[in-house]
Tab-separated table of N, CA and C in Angstrom:
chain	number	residue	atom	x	y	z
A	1	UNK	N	89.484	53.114	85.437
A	1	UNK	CA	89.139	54.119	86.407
A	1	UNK	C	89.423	55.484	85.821
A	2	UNK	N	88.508	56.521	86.145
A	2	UNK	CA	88.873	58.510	85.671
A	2	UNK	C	89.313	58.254	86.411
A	3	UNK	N	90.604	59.616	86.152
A	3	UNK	CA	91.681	60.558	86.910
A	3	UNK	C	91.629	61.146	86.465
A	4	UNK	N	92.334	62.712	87.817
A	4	UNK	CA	92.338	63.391	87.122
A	4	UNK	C	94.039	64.214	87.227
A	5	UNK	N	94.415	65.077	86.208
A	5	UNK	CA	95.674	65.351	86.369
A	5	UNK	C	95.525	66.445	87.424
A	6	UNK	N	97.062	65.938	88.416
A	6	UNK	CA	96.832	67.393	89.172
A	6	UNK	C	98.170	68.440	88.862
A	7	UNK	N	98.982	67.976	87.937
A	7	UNK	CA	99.983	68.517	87.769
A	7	UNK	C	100.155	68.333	86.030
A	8	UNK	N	101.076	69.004	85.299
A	8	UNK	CA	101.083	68.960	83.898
A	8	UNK	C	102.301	68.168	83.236
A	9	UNK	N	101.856	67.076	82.840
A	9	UNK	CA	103.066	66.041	82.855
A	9	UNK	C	102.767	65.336	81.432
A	10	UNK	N	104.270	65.062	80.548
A	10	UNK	CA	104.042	64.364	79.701
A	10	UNK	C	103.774	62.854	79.300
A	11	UNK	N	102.807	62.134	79.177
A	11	UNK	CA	102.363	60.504	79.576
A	11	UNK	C	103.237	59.947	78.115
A	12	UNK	N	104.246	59.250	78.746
A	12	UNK	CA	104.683	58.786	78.149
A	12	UNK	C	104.266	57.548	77.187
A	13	UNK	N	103.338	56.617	77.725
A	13	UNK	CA	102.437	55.465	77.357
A	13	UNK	C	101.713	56.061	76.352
A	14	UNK	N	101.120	57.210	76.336
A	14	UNK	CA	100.160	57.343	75.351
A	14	UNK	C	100.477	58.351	74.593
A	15	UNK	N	101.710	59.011	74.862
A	15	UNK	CA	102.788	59.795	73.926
A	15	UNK	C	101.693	60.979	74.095
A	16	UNK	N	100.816	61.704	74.801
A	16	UNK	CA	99.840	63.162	75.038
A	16	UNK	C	100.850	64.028	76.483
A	17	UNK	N	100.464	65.419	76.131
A	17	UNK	CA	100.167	66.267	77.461
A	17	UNK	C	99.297	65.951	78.068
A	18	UNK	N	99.434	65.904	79.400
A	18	UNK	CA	97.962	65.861	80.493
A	18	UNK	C	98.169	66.995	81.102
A	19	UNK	N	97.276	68.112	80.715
A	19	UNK	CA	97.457	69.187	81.651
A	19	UNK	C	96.676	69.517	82.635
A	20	UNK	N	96.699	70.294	83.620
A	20	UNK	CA	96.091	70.092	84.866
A	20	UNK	C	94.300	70.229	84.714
A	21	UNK	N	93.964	69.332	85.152
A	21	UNK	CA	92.933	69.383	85.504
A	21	UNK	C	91.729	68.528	84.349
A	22	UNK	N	93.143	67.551	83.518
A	22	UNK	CA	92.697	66.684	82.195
A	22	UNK	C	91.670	65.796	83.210
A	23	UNK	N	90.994	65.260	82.683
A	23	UNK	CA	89.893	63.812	82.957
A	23	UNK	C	90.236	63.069	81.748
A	24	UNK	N	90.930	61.490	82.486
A	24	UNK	CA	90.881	60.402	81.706
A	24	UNK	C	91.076	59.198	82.298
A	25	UNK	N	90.815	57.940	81.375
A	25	UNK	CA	90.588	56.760	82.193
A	25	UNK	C	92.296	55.768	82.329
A	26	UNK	N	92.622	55.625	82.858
A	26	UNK	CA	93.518	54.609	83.017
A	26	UNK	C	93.359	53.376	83.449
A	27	UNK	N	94.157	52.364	83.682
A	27	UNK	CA	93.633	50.904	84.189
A	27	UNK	C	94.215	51.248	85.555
A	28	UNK	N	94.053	50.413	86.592
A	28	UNK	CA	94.151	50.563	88.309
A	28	UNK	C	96.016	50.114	88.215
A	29	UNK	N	96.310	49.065	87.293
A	29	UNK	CA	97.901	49.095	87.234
A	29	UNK	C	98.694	50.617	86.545
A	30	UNK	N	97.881	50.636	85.313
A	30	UNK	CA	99.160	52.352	84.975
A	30	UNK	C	98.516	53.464	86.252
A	31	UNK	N	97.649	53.333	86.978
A	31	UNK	CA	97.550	54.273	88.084
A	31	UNK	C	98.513	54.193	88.689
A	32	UNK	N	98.807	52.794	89.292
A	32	UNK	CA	99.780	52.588	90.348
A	32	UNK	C	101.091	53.079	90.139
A	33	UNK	N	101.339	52.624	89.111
A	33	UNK	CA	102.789	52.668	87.871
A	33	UNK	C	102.912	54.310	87.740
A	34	UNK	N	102.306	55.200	87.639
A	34	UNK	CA	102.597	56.564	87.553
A	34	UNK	C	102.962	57.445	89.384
A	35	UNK	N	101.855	56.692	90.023
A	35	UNK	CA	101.847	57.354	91.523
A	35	UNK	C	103.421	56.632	91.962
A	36	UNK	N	104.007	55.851	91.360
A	36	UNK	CA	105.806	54.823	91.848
A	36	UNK	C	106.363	55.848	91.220
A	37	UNK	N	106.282	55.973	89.861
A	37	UNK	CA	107.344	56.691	89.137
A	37	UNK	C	107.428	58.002	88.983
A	38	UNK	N	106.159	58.401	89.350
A	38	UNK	CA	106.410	59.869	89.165
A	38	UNK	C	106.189	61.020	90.097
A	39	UNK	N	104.908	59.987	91.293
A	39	UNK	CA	104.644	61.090	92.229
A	39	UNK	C	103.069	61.381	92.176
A	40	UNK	N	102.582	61.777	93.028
A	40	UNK	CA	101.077	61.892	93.109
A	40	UNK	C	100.829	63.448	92.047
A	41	UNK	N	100.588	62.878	90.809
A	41	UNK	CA	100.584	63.694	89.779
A	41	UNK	C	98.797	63.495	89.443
A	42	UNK	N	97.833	62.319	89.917
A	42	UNK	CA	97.009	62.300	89.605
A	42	UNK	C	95.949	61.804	91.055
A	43	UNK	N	94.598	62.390	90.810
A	43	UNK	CA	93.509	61.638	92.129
A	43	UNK	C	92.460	61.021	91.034
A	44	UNK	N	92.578	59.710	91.894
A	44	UNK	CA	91.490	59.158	91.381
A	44	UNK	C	90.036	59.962	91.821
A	45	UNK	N	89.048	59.926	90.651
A	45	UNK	CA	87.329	60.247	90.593
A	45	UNK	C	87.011	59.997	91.197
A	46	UNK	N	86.476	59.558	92.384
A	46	UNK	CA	85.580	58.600	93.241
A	46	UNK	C	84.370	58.238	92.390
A	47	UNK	N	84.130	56.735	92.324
A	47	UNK	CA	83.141	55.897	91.777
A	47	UNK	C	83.528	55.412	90.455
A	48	UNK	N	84.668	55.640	89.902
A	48	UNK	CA	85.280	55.300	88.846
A	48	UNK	C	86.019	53.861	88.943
A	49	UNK	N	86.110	53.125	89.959
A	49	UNK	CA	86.894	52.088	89.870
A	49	UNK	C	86.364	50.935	88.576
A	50	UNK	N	85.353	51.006	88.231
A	50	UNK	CA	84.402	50.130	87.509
A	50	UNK	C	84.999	50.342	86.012
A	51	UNK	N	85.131	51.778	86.056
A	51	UNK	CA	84.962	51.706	84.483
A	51	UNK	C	86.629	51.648	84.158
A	52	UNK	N	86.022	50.972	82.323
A	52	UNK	CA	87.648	50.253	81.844
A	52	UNK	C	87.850	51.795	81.198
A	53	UNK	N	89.963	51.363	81.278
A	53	UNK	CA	90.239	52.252	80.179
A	53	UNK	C	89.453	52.320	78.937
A	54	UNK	N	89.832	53.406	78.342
A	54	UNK	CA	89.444	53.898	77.175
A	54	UNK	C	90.428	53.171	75.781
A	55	UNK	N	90.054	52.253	74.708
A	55	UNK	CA	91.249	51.583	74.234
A	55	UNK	C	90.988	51.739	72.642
A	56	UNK	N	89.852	52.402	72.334
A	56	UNK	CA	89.035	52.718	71.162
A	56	UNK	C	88.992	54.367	71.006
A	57	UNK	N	89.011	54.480	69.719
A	57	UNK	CA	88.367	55.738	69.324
A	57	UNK	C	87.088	56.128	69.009
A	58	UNK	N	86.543	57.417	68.923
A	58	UNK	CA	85.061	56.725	69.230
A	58	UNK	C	84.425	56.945	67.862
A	59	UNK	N	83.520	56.557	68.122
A	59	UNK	CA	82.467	56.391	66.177
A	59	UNK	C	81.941	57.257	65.926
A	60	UNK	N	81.685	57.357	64.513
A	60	UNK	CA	81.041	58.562	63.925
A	60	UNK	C	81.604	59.622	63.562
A	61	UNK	N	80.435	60.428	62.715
A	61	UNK	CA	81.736	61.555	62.078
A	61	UNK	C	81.687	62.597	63.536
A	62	UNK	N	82.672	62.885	63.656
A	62	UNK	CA	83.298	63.943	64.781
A	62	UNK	C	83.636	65.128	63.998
A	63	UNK	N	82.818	66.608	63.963
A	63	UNK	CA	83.169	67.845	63.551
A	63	UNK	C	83.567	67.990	64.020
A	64	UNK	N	84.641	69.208	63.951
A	64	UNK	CA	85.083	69.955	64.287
A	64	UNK	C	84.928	71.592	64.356
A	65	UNK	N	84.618	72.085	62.971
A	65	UNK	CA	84.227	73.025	62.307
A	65	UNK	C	83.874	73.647	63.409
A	66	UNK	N	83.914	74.892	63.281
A	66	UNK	CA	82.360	75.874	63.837
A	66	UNK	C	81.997	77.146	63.205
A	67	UNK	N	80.951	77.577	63.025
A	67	UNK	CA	80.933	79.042	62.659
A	67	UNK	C	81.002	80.353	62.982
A	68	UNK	N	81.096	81.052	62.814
A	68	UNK	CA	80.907	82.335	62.923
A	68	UNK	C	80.118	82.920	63.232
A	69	UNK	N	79.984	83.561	64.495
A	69	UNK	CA	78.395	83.979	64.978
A	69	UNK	C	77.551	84.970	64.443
A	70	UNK	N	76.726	84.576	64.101
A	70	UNK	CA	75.418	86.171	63.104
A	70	UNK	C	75.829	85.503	61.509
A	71	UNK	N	76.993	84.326	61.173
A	71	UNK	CA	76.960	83.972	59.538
A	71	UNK	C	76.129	82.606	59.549
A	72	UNK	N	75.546	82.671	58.066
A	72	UNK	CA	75.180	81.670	57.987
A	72	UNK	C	76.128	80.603	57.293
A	73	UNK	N	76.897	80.225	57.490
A	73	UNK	CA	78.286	79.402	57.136
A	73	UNK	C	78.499	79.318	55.762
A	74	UNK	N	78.052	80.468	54.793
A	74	UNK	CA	78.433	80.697	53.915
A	74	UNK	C	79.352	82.116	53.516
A	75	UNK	N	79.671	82.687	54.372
A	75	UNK	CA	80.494	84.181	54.880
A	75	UNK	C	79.379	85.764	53.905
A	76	UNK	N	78.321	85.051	54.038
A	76	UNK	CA	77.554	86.518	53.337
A	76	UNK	C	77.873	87.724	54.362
A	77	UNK	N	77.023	87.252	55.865
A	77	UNK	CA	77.745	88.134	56.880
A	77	UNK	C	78.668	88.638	56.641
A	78	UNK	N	80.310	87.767	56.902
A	78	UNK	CA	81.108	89.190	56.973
A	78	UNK	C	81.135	89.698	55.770
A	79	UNK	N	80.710	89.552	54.377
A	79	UNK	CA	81.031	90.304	53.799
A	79	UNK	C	80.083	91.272	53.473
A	80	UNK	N	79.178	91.237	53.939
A	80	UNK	CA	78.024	92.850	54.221
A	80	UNK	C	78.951	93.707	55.494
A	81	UNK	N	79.469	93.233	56.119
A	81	UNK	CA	80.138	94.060	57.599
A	81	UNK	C	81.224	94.416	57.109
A	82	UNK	N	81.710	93.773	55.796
A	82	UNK	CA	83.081	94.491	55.210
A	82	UNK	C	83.013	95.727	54.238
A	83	UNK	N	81.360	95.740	53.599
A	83	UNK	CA	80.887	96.596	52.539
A	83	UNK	C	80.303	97.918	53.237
A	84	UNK	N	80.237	97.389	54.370
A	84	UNK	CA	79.743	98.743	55.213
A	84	UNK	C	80.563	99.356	56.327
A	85	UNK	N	81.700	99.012	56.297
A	85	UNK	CA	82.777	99.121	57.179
A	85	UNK	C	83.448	100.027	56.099
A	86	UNK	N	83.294	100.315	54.891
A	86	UNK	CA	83.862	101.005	53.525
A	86	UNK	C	83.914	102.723	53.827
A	87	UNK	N	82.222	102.668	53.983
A	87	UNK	CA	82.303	103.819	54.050
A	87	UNK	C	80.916	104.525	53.047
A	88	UNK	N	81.185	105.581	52.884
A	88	UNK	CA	79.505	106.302	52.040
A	88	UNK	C	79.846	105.993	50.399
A	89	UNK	N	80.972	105.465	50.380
A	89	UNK	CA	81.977	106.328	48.969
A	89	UNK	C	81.765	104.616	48.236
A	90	UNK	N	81.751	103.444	49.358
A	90	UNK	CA	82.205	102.386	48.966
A	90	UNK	C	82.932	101.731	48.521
A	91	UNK	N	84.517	102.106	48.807
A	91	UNK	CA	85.446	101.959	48.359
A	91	UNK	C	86.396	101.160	49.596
């Protein structure tokens, strides 16, 4: 089942921060098991009862990267905005 965090608490089971307003799946027992031990820290999604935890990482290459807006991810950009940021003298 999604939940979602309503408070910012450290999950001990999966050793992460959940900070407010995280979306993630748990099983209907660690739901229960957190709302005993800790307090209504999370609401279940509505229509989520179906789906399983999450127990995999997911496939494929996953970037991260990003660029720089107006470069073409080779830094020519900034370095024309640094040659003209110089001055008349170019120095």
């Amino acid at each position: 089942m999604k939940v979602k965090a309503l408070i910012e608490f450290f999950d001990l089971k999966e050793s992460v921060l959940r900070e407010i307003g995280d979306v993630f799946d748990v099983s209907e027992e660690r739901f229960k098991e957190i709302l005993v031990n800790g307090g209504e820290w999370l609401e279940e999604i509505e229509g989520s009862e179906d789906t399983p935890p999450e127990t995999e990482e997911p496939e494929g290459d996953v970037s991260t990267e990003t660029e720089e807006p107006g470069g073409d991810g080779n830094g020519e950009e900034a370095t024309k905005g640094k040659a003209a940021a110089k001055g008349p003298r170019g120095k």
